[in-house]
C-alpha cells in the first residue's frame, strides 16, 4: 500500500501552471521547426491536443517529455525551467510519457516491463511491486501481467504503455495517440481513466479523434503548423463551427472552421 | 500527538470510537496510521485490551473469512529474469555479449586446433582485443539497437549513471572472456591489451558525448583498423603501440577519457 499522504502530495504548489510555454520553438530533425513560436499555459485537467497530421503534436509532446530540448523560447514544466541543458532528474520523476510508437523489450512480461520502467523512473524500491500492480490493474491488464509483451495484441501493448506512464503517479502525464489500436469498448474505459486522472493531474492527450476530446477532455488545444490556433473548452470549439463547415458533429465542424484559416498547402488531404 | 507519533490517549480514544474526536484529528490520525507500523501495532494492542467488543467482532469476521483466505494463496509472479538483471543490462545487449564471447571462444578453439592463424609473434586476437569491449559498450548504448530508447530517454535514470552501469556490465562479461582466452593460448598477456581496451572504452564514451557513443566507437574502430591493424597484418611484429613501452601513453589516454566523461557528464541524456 502506498500511504495516503506523502511529502510531495501535501507540499504546496509553487507554480501557477503545470505547463507554461512562451515563444517556444522546437526542431524536428535538423531543419524543420515543428513547434514554431508557441504560447501555451496548461493547468490541472485533461487537455486534448488536436491537429492535422504533421502539425507538430508529437514534437511538442517530446519536448514536454524533456526528450527534445527547446531551440528557442521558454518552457516551464511543474515550475522548473527546461530550456537549458540541466539536470532534469527531479522533474522527470514526476512525468509520465507514452510515445506514439513506443519500443519495448518483447521478451519482458508486462509486469517486468512496467517494473523496469518504474525502476528507470526512480520509484522507491519498496513501492515498486505495489505501484506496478496498481498501474496494471488500472489499465485492465492484471490477468495478462505475467504474459510476455510479444504475445499481446496491439491494444494490450498500448494499455501496457499507459500502465508504464502512470506507474510513478505523475503530476504531468503526456500521452501521444493513446487510443490508436484500442477497440471501442477499451476506448470507453480509457476515457473514464482519463477523466479520473485529470482530476489531480495535468494530462495532455494528443489525438486526431475529435470524439475522444468531446468525451474525455476538459480543455481543447488546437494546433496547426507548429502554432496554437485555439484553446478553450470543447463547447467553445463546437460553437466555432457553423452548419456550412464540413463535419459530422458540432466538434468536427468547429475543428474544420478553425483550421480553415490555417489551411495547409498540399491538397485536400 | 507527541513528536512524530500519535499519543497513547488519542489512539485509545480512536479505538474506543470516541465521538468527541474532531474530524480533522481523525483524518490526520488515519493518514498517519496508514504509514506508521508502530502506531498500528499500538492501536491493535489498544483494541485487544480495551475494546473486547471490537476484538470479538474482528475475530468473527476473520473466522468467517478464514476458509477463503486459506485457499487464496497469492500466485507468485512468473519471472523470466531476476529483477536486478534489468538494472544492469537490457535484453538487446545479450546477443551482442554472446557474440563477443563466441568470437573469443572461436579464437580459442582455432588456437587449440593448431590452425595457423598466427602471423609472426602476434595473433589476430591481440589486434581485436583492445577494441572488443568498446564495441560491446557501443551496442549497449545505441539508439538504433535499443527499442525502448524513446521511453528510456524521458526517465530520470537516463544519463551517465545508466551508461556507466551498462558499460560495467559489458566489461564484466567481455574482459574475463578475453583474459581467459589470452591466458590459455599464451598469445598475449593482459598487460598488452587490458589498458588499451579500457583506454578505448573511455575515449569512446568521451567522444560519445559529442557525436553519440555508437558513432564514436565506429570511428575509433575504423581508425584502429587503418592505422594499426592493416599495417601489422603483413609484418610479423607486435604493433608498436601495443608494446609494453607504450603503456604510459594508454594510461594517459584512459585518464584523459575518464576526465572528459566526468566533465561532460550532463551531455549523456539518452542512448
XYZ file of C-alpha atoms in Angstrom:
540
model
C 0.000 0.000 0.000
C 1.135 3.484 -0.654
C 0.369 5.906 2.092
C -2.482 8.333 1.691
C -0.126 11.204 2.342
C 3.318 11.870 1.018
C 5.575 14.832 1.393
C 5.239 15.620 -2.323
C 1.473 15.184 -2.188
C 0.920 17.671 0.618
C 3.574 20.192 -0.382
C 2.076 23.419 -1.691
C 2.299 24.036 -5.410
C 4.744 26.797 -6.191
C 3.676 27.284 -9.779
C 0.545 28.564 -11.442
C 0.621 26.296 -14.481
C 1.859 22.756 -14.887
C 2.952 23.630 -18.419
C 3.918 27.114 -19.439
C 5.468 27.825 -22.813
C 6.332 31.265 -24.165
C 7.611 31.665 -27.692
C 8.552 28.006 -27.683
C 10.347 26.676 -30.740
C 11.370 23.056 -31.098
C 13.165 21.470 -34.010
C 12.250 18.130 -35.508
C 15.352 16.860 -37.214
C 17.953 19.394 -38.234
C 15.989 21.950 -40.171
C 12.247 21.747 -39.706
C 10.910 23.895 -36.912
C 7.964 21.707 -35.917
C 6.873 23.867 -32.991
C 7.215 27.451 -34.108
C 6.541 30.126 -31.549
C 4.034 28.536 -29.192
C 2.494 30.323 -26.219
C 0.587 27.931 -24.044
C -0.409 27.600 -20.396
C -1.990 24.407 -19.135
C -3.071 23.584 -15.609
C -4.628 20.562 -13.935
C -7.139 18.760 -16.104
C -7.314 16.694 -19.259
C -6.206 18.642 -22.292
C -6.863 17.294 -25.755
C -4.177 18.255 -28.238
C -5.845 18.260 -31.636
C -4.366 18.982 -35.003
C -3.891 17.653 -38.505
C -1.097 15.234 -39.348
C 2.253 16.945 -39.347
C 1.070 19.781 -37.145
C 3.893 19.188 -34.692
C 1.924 17.411 -31.975
C 4.481 14.667 -31.469
C 7.376 17.117 -31.418
C 5.581 19.228 -28.827
C 4.867 16.187 -26.656
C 8.502 15.049 -26.937
C 9.653 18.493 -25.848
C 7.223 18.378 -22.919
C 8.659 14.970 -22.008
C 12.146 16.575 -21.947
C 13.317 14.223 -24.707
C 13.884 17.186 -27.042
C 15.372 20.470 -25.907
C 13.670 23.671 -26.986
C 15.546 25.548 -29.709
C 14.230 28.910 -28.565
C 11.796 30.356 -26.085
C 10.889 29.405 -22.560
C 9.384 26.159 -21.339
C 8.459 25.663 -17.717
C 7.211 22.297 -16.508
C 5.895 21.943 -12.959
C 7.620 25.203 -12.121
C 11.043 24.128 -13.373
C 12.627 25.609 -16.451
C 13.743 23.045 -19.017
C 15.211 25.450 -21.528
C 18.877 24.898 -20.816
C 20.906 21.745 -20.523
C 20.376 20.950 -16.900
C 19.601 18.210 -14.504
C 16.003 17.208 -15.065
C 16.015 14.248 -12.689
C 13.620 15.637 -10.112
C 11.286 16.880 -12.823
C 11.380 13.635 -14.798
C 10.353 11.642 -11.744
C 7.008 13.420 -11.927
C 6.416 12.979 -15.645
C 4.629 10.085 -17.296
C 5.106 9.697 -21.029
C 3.607 7.392 -23.616
C 5.283 7.881 -27.008
C 3.300 7.451 -30.187
C 5.349 4.491 -31.338
C 6.930 3.106 -28.286
C 9.505 0.393 -28.409
C 9.747 -2.181 -25.668
C 11.598 -5.387 -24.972
C 9.487 -8.150 -26.483
C 10.735 -10.797 -24.089
C 9.689 -8.909 -20.974
C 6.415 -9.792 -19.333
C 4.006 -6.914 -18.775
C 4.983 -6.870 -15.117
C 8.708 -6.924 -15.858
C 8.252 -4.118 -18.381
C 6.304 -1.874 -16.017
C 8.686 -2.754 -13.164
C 11.660 -1.831 -15.315
C 10.079 1.488 -16.220
C 9.297 2.128 -12.549
C 12.956 1.479 -11.784
C 14.046 3.874 -14.537
C 11.692 6.461 -13.069
C 13.307 6.056 -9.642
C 10.173 4.879 -7.872
C 11.349 3.856 -4.364
C 12.336 0.185 -4.385
C 9.857 -0.829 -1.691
C 6.949 0.802 -3.536
C 7.617 -0.782 -6.922
C 5.639 -4.058 -6.638
C 2.513 -2.313 -5.341
C 2.786 0.577 -7.808
C 3.199 -1.858 -10.694
C 0.213 -3.933 -9.612
C -1.932 -0.818 -9.277
C -0.921 0.543 -12.689
C -1.527 -2.809 -14.377
C -4.932 -3.138 -12.723
C -5.939 0.377 -13.711
C -5.479 -0.436 -17.386
C -7.187 -3.814 -17.007
C -4.177 -5.991 -17.725
C -3.998 -7.763 -14.363
C -4.855 -11.147 -15.892
C -2.117 -10.697 -18.510
C 0.518 -9.297 -16.170
C 2.713 -12.380 -16.425
C 2.434 -12.798 -20.177
C 5.302 -11.757 -22.386
C 4.872 -8.486 -24.258
C 5.212 -10.207 -27.642
C 2.092 -12.309 -27.011
C -0.108 -9.239 -26.507
C -2.406 -7.695 -29.077
C -1.845 -4.126 -30.276
C -4.461 -2.709 -27.923
C -2.986 -4.542 -24.957
C 0.510 -3.257 -25.756
C -0.978 0.237 -25.813
C -2.519 -0.385 -22.392
C 0.794 -1.687 -21.078
C 2.253 1.580 -22.371
C -0.355 3.548 -20.454
C 0.428 1.459 -17.349
C 4.124 2.372 -17.522
C 3.205 6.032 -17.993
C 1.121 6.148 -14.795
C 3.248 3.839 -12.654
C 5.062 6.734 -10.948
C 1.827 8.666 -10.228
C 2.939 11.550 -12.441
C 1.892 15.146 -11.947
C 2.295 15.654 -15.678
C 1.065 12.889 -17.953
C 1.801 13.053 -21.684
C 0.019 10.611 -23.951
C 0.733 10.631 -27.673
C -2.098 8.972 -29.613
C -3.042 6.658 -26.753
C -6.293 5.479 -28.335
C -4.698 4.160 -31.536
C -5.285 0.440 -31.665
C -7.868 0.324 -28.892
C -11.248 -1.230 -29.678
C -14.426 0.799 -28.928
C -15.018 -0.774 -25.510
C -11.423 -0.165 -24.483
C -11.665 3.412 -25.700
C -14.659 3.991 -23.435
C -12.778 2.526 -20.492
C -9.749 4.597 -21.367
C -11.791 7.806 -21.423
C -13.023 7.023 -17.906
C -9.422 6.575 -16.841
C -8.537 9.914 -18.437
C -11.312 11.711 -16.580
C -10.180 10.074 -13.342
C -6.531 11.038 -13.911
C -7.435 14.574 -14.976
C -8.845 15.370 -11.569
C -5.462 15.905 -9.945
C -3.007 15.622 -12.839
C -2.178 17.693 -15.860
C -2.898 15.252 -18.692
C -2.020 16.143 -22.271
C -3.548 13.759 -24.803
C -2.527 14.126 -28.396
C -5.133 12.726 -30.736
C -6.738 13.232 -34.077
C -10.028 11.702 -32.980
C -12.363 14.556 -32.216
C -14.774 12.288 -30.336
C -12.083 11.371 -27.792
C -11.772 15.037 -26.973
C -15.505 15.519 -26.628
C -15.833 12.610 -24.229
C -12.795 12.898 -22.017
C -11.214 16.326 -22.175
C -11.904 19.409 -20.116
C -9.941 21.570 -22.479
C -9.008 21.551 -26.164
C -5.787 22.821 -27.658
C -5.923 23.095 -31.426
C -2.549 23.090 -33.033
C -1.578 23.561 -36.674
C 1.749 24.237 -38.352
C 3.536 24.488 -35.047
C 1.302 27.247 -33.742
C -1.608 27.484 -31.380
C -4.854 28.006 -33.280
C -7.366 27.696 -30.491
C -7.560 26.936 -26.792
C -10.826 26.525 -24.930
C -13.454 24.073 -23.766
C -14.985 21.502 -26.126
C -18.195 23.546 -26.099
C -16.360 26.620 -27.318
C -14.798 24.545 -30.081
C -18.240 23.311 -31.107
C -19.576 26.887 -31.062
C -16.892 27.990 -33.517
C -18.352 25.859 -36.306
C -21.436 26.675 -38.338
C -23.629 24.421 -40.436
C -21.662 25.439 -43.510
C -18.470 23.794 -42.356
C -17.698 20.189 -43.174
C -18.019 17.619 -40.403
C -20.420 15.123 -38.872
C -20.588 16.547 -35.360
C -20.537 20.067 -33.902
C -16.966 19.493 -32.728
C -15.796 18.379 -36.147
C -17.461 21.416 -37.715
C -15.734 23.657 -35.182
C -12.465 21.917 -35.891
C -12.709 22.433 -39.643
C -13.905 26.021 -39.209
C -10.892 26.929 -37.098
C -8.438 25.096 -39.305
C -9.909 26.625 -42.435
C -7.957 29.823 -41.812
C -4.676 27.999 -41.476
C -5.327 25.611 -44.344
C -2.184 23.787 -45.344
C -0.974 23.657 -48.873
C -0.922 20.138 -50.227
C -4.393 19.395 -51.485
C -7.471 18.003 -49.828
C -5.528 15.569 -47.641
C 0.395 13.956 19.218
C 3.841 13.653 20.712
C 6.787 14.017 18.342
C 6.097 12.150 15.165
C 3.700 9.596 16.613
C 0.152 9.589 17.889
C -0.272 9.752 21.649
C -1.486 6.768 23.640
C -4.603 8.626 24.702
C -5.503 9.591 21.145
C -5.139 6.014 19.980
C -7.251 4.764 22.885
C -9.941 7.322 22.094
C -9.847 6.308 18.450
C -10.139 2.618 19.333
C -12.999 3.428 21.700
C -14.821 5.217 18.876
C -14.958 8.446 20.856
C -17.342 10.854 19.117
C -15.615 13.761 20.828
C -12.664 13.455 18.443
C -12.622 16.254 15.872
C -12.983 15.154 12.275
C -9.679 16.666 11.235
C -7.889 14.893 14.093
C -9.373 11.556 12.987
C -8.333 12.303 9.425
C -4.768 13.138 10.393
C -4.579 10.111 12.669
C -5.818 7.730 9.981
C -3.376 9.149 7.458
C -0.588 8.651 9.999
C -1.719 5.119 10.867
C -1.631 4.130 7.215
C 2.053 4.955 7.041
C 3.209 4.055 10.576
C 3.526 0.431 11.634
C 4.426 1.119 15.315
C 1.267 3.180 15.792
C -0.814 0.500 14.109
C 0.519 -2.079 16.499
C -0.306 0.215 19.422
C -3.813 0.566 18.038
C -4.075 -3.219 17.791
C -2.928 -3.536 21.408
C -5.394 -0.897 22.475
C -8.260 -2.689 20.755
C -7.247 -6.053 22.209
C -7.111 -4.811 25.793
C -9.679 -2.023 25.954
C -12.339 -2.958 23.463
C -13.453 -6.588 23.833
C -16.484 -5.872 21.659
C -14.436 -4.736 18.693
C -11.927 -7.561 19.166
C -14.720 -10.128 19.210
C -16.252 -8.648 16.060
C -12.892 -8.788 14.286
C -12.411 -12.403 15.341
C -15.838 -13.323 13.997
C -15.114 -11.672 10.670
C -11.734 -13.371 10.444
C -13.250 -16.751 11.312
C -15.838 -16.261 8.583
C -13.216 -15.348 6.000
C -10.575 -17.872 7.082
C -11.538 -20.669 4.660
C -11.384 -18.236 1.720
C -8.166 -16.645 2.909
C -6.506 -20.030 3.292
C -7.295 -21.092 -0.256
C -6.396 -17.740 -1.812
C -2.668 -18.251 -1.997
C -1.143 -15.456 -3.979
C 0.378 -16.893 -7.105
C 3.991 -15.864 -7.377
C 4.648 -13.679 -10.395
C 6.158 -15.621 -13.252
C 9.577 -14.159 -13.927
C 11.936 -14.952 -16.723
C 14.839 -12.954 -15.363
C 15.938 -11.775 -11.952
C 14.894 -8.275 -11.033
C 18.457 -6.972 -10.646
C 19.435 -8.087 -14.137
C 17.429 -5.438 -15.969
C 19.121 -2.738 -13.906
C 22.447 -3.686 -15.479
C 21.698 -4.867 -18.954
C 18.882 -4.715 -21.438
C 17.718 -7.784 -23.329
C 19.125 -6.331 -26.557
C 22.612 -6.404 -25.063
C 22.516 -10.148 -24.531
C 23.029 -11.236 -28.169
C 25.910 -8.785 -28.561
C 27.598 -10.031 -25.441
C 27.022 -13.610 -26.559
C 28.574 -12.794 -29.927
C 31.645 -11.227 -28.330
C 32.147 -14.230 -26.113
C 31.652 -16.539 -29.100
C 34.327 -14.713 -31.051
C 36.767 -15.195 -28.218
C 35.800 -18.849 -27.901
C 36.279 -19.398 -31.622
C 39.725 -17.831 -31.491
C 40.475 -20.145 -28.580
C 39.250 -23.204 -30.490
C 41.265 -22.285 -33.537
C 44.353 -21.853 -31.423
C 43.702 -25.184 -29.729
C 43.244 -26.916 -33.080
C 46.591 -25.611 -34.153
C 45.209 -23.712 -37.117
C 47.918 -21.352 -38.312
C 46.001 -18.166 -37.544
C 49.063 -16.619 -36.069
C 51.222 -14.350 -38.016
C 54.634 -13.968 -36.588
C 54.510 -13.455 -32.866
C 51.125 -11.799 -32.721
C 47.682 -13.222 -33.005
C 44.657 -11.604 -34.609
C 43.029 -11.691 -31.205
C 45.655 -9.305 -29.887
C 44.694 -6.830 -32.577
C 40.970 -7.189 -31.867
C 41.100 -7.317 -28.073
C 41.719 -3.588 -27.482
C 38.550 -2.568 -29.337
C 36.333 -5.542 -28.436
C 34.967 -4.234 -25.091
C 34.328 -0.840 -26.664
C 32.150 -2.444 -29.350
C 30.078 -4.126 -26.660
C 29.595 -0.795 -24.894
C 28.566 0.856 -28.147
C 25.969 -1.850 -28.707
C 24.639 -1.305 -25.196
C 24.130 2.427 -25.710
C 22.834 2.589 -29.237
C 19.711 4.422 -30.254
C 19.136 2.144 -33.205
C 19.581 -1.104 -31.322
C 17.564 -0.213 -28.241
C 13.829 -0.356 -28.996
C 12.982 1.243 -25.656
C 15.102 4.288 -26.487
C 12.239 6.769 -26.535
C 10.903 5.547 -23.188
C 14.340 5.476 -21.589
C 15.182 8.971 -22.798
C 12.369 10.547 -20.781
C 13.215 8.909 -17.457
C 15.286 10.347 -14.613
C 17.789 7.499 -14.735
C 18.726 8.164 -18.364
C 22.182 9.650 -18.448
C 25.709 8.896 -17.376
C 24.840 6.657 -14.374
C 22.825 4.324 -16.602
C 25.571 4.372 -19.249
C 28.136 3.508 -16.561
C 26.008 0.607 -15.352
C 25.767 -0.840 -18.843
C 29.466 -0.244 -19.529
C 30.350 -2.048 -16.336
C 28.070 -4.947 -17.271
C 29.738 -5.272 -20.674
C 33.233 -5.123 -19.200
C 32.325 -7.714 -16.561
C 31.394 -10.188 -19.271
C 33.903 -9.371 -22.001
C 37.127 -8.732 -20.066
C 37.223 -12.116 -18.266
C 36.456 -13.899 -21.542
C 39.360 -12.223 -23.336
C 41.565 -12.638 -20.274
C 40.952 -16.385 -20.149
C 41.467 -16.644 -23.894
C 44.796 -14.851 -23.718
C 45.904 -16.914 -20.767
C 45.006 -20.263 -22.360
C 46.555 -19.565 -25.750
C 49.503 -17.663 -24.407
C 49.252 -15.418 -27.460
C 49.026 -12.261 -25.451
C 49.421 -11.030 -21.939
C 46.892 -8.920 -20.123
C 49.403 -6.098 -19.953
C 49.353 -5.840 -23.727
C 45.647 -5.308 -24.267
C 43.864 -4.596 -20.957
C 44.931 -0.990 -20.573
C 44.427 -0.182 -24.286
C 40.926 -1.678 -24.203
C 39.978 0.413 -21.158
C 41.504 3.470 -22.793
C 39.499 2.845 -25.950
C 36.297 2.408 -23.951
C 36.769 5.659 -22.047
C 37.705 7.535 -25.226
C 34.611 6.208 -26.987
C 32.447 7.374 -24.068
C 34.135 10.787 -24.053
C 33.717 11.287 -27.806
C 30.233 9.839 -27.444
C 29.133 12.904 -25.526
C 29.684 14.863 -28.741
C 28.668 12.541 -31.555
C 26.988 9.582 -29.842
C 28.718 6.528 -28.428
C 27.912 4.306 -31.402
C 29.396 6.740 -33.909
C 32.420 7.375 -31.728
C 33.071 3.652 -31.383
C 32.658 3.092 -35.120
C 35.116 5.891 -35.851
C 37.656 4.517 -33.408
C 37.351 1.012 -34.870
C 37.944 2.366 -38.373
C 40.918 4.411 -37.185
C 42.363 1.443 -35.301
C 41.913 -0.782 -38.338
C 43.520 1.669 -40.724
C 46.383 2.859 -38.560
C 47.378 -0.259 -36.635
C 45.719 -3.457 -37.836
C 46.208 -3.067 -41.600
C 49.971 -2.297 -41.441
C 50.526 -5.032 -38.852
C 48.743 -7.665 -40.893
C 51.708 -8.313 -43.190
C 54.509 -7.847 -40.756
C 55.335 -10.379 -38.110
C 55.816 -7.943 -35.277
C 53.525 -6.864 -32.474
C 52.417 -3.348 -33.395
C 54.476 -0.647 -31.790
C 51.503 0.811 -29.933
C 50.857 -2.485 -28.154
C 54.407 -2.954 -26.886
C 54.973 -2.567 -23.156
C 56.804 0.717 -23.599
C 53.592 2.364 -24.728
C 51.640 1.613 -21.546
C 52.058 5.147 -20.112
C 50.519 6.504 -23.312
C 47.452 4.227 -22.887
C 47.241 5.099 -19.211
C 47.282 8.778 -20.109
C 44.526 8.230 -22.668
C 42.432 6.382 -20.075
C 42.804 9.217 -17.571
C 42.075 11.802 -20.241
C 38.982 9.940 -21.458
C 37.647 9.414 -17.946
C 38.228 13.069 -17.129
C 36.389 14.152 -20.258
C 33.457 11.860 -19.423
C 33.199 13.339 -15.936
C 33.484 16.890 -17.246
C 30.739 16.315 -19.774
C 28.502 14.172 -17.535
C 25.455 16.307 -18.295
C 25.706 15.607 -22.012
C 24.697 11.936 -21.744
C 20.964 12.319 -21.856
C 19.914 9.130 -23.550
C 21.290 6.235 -25.591
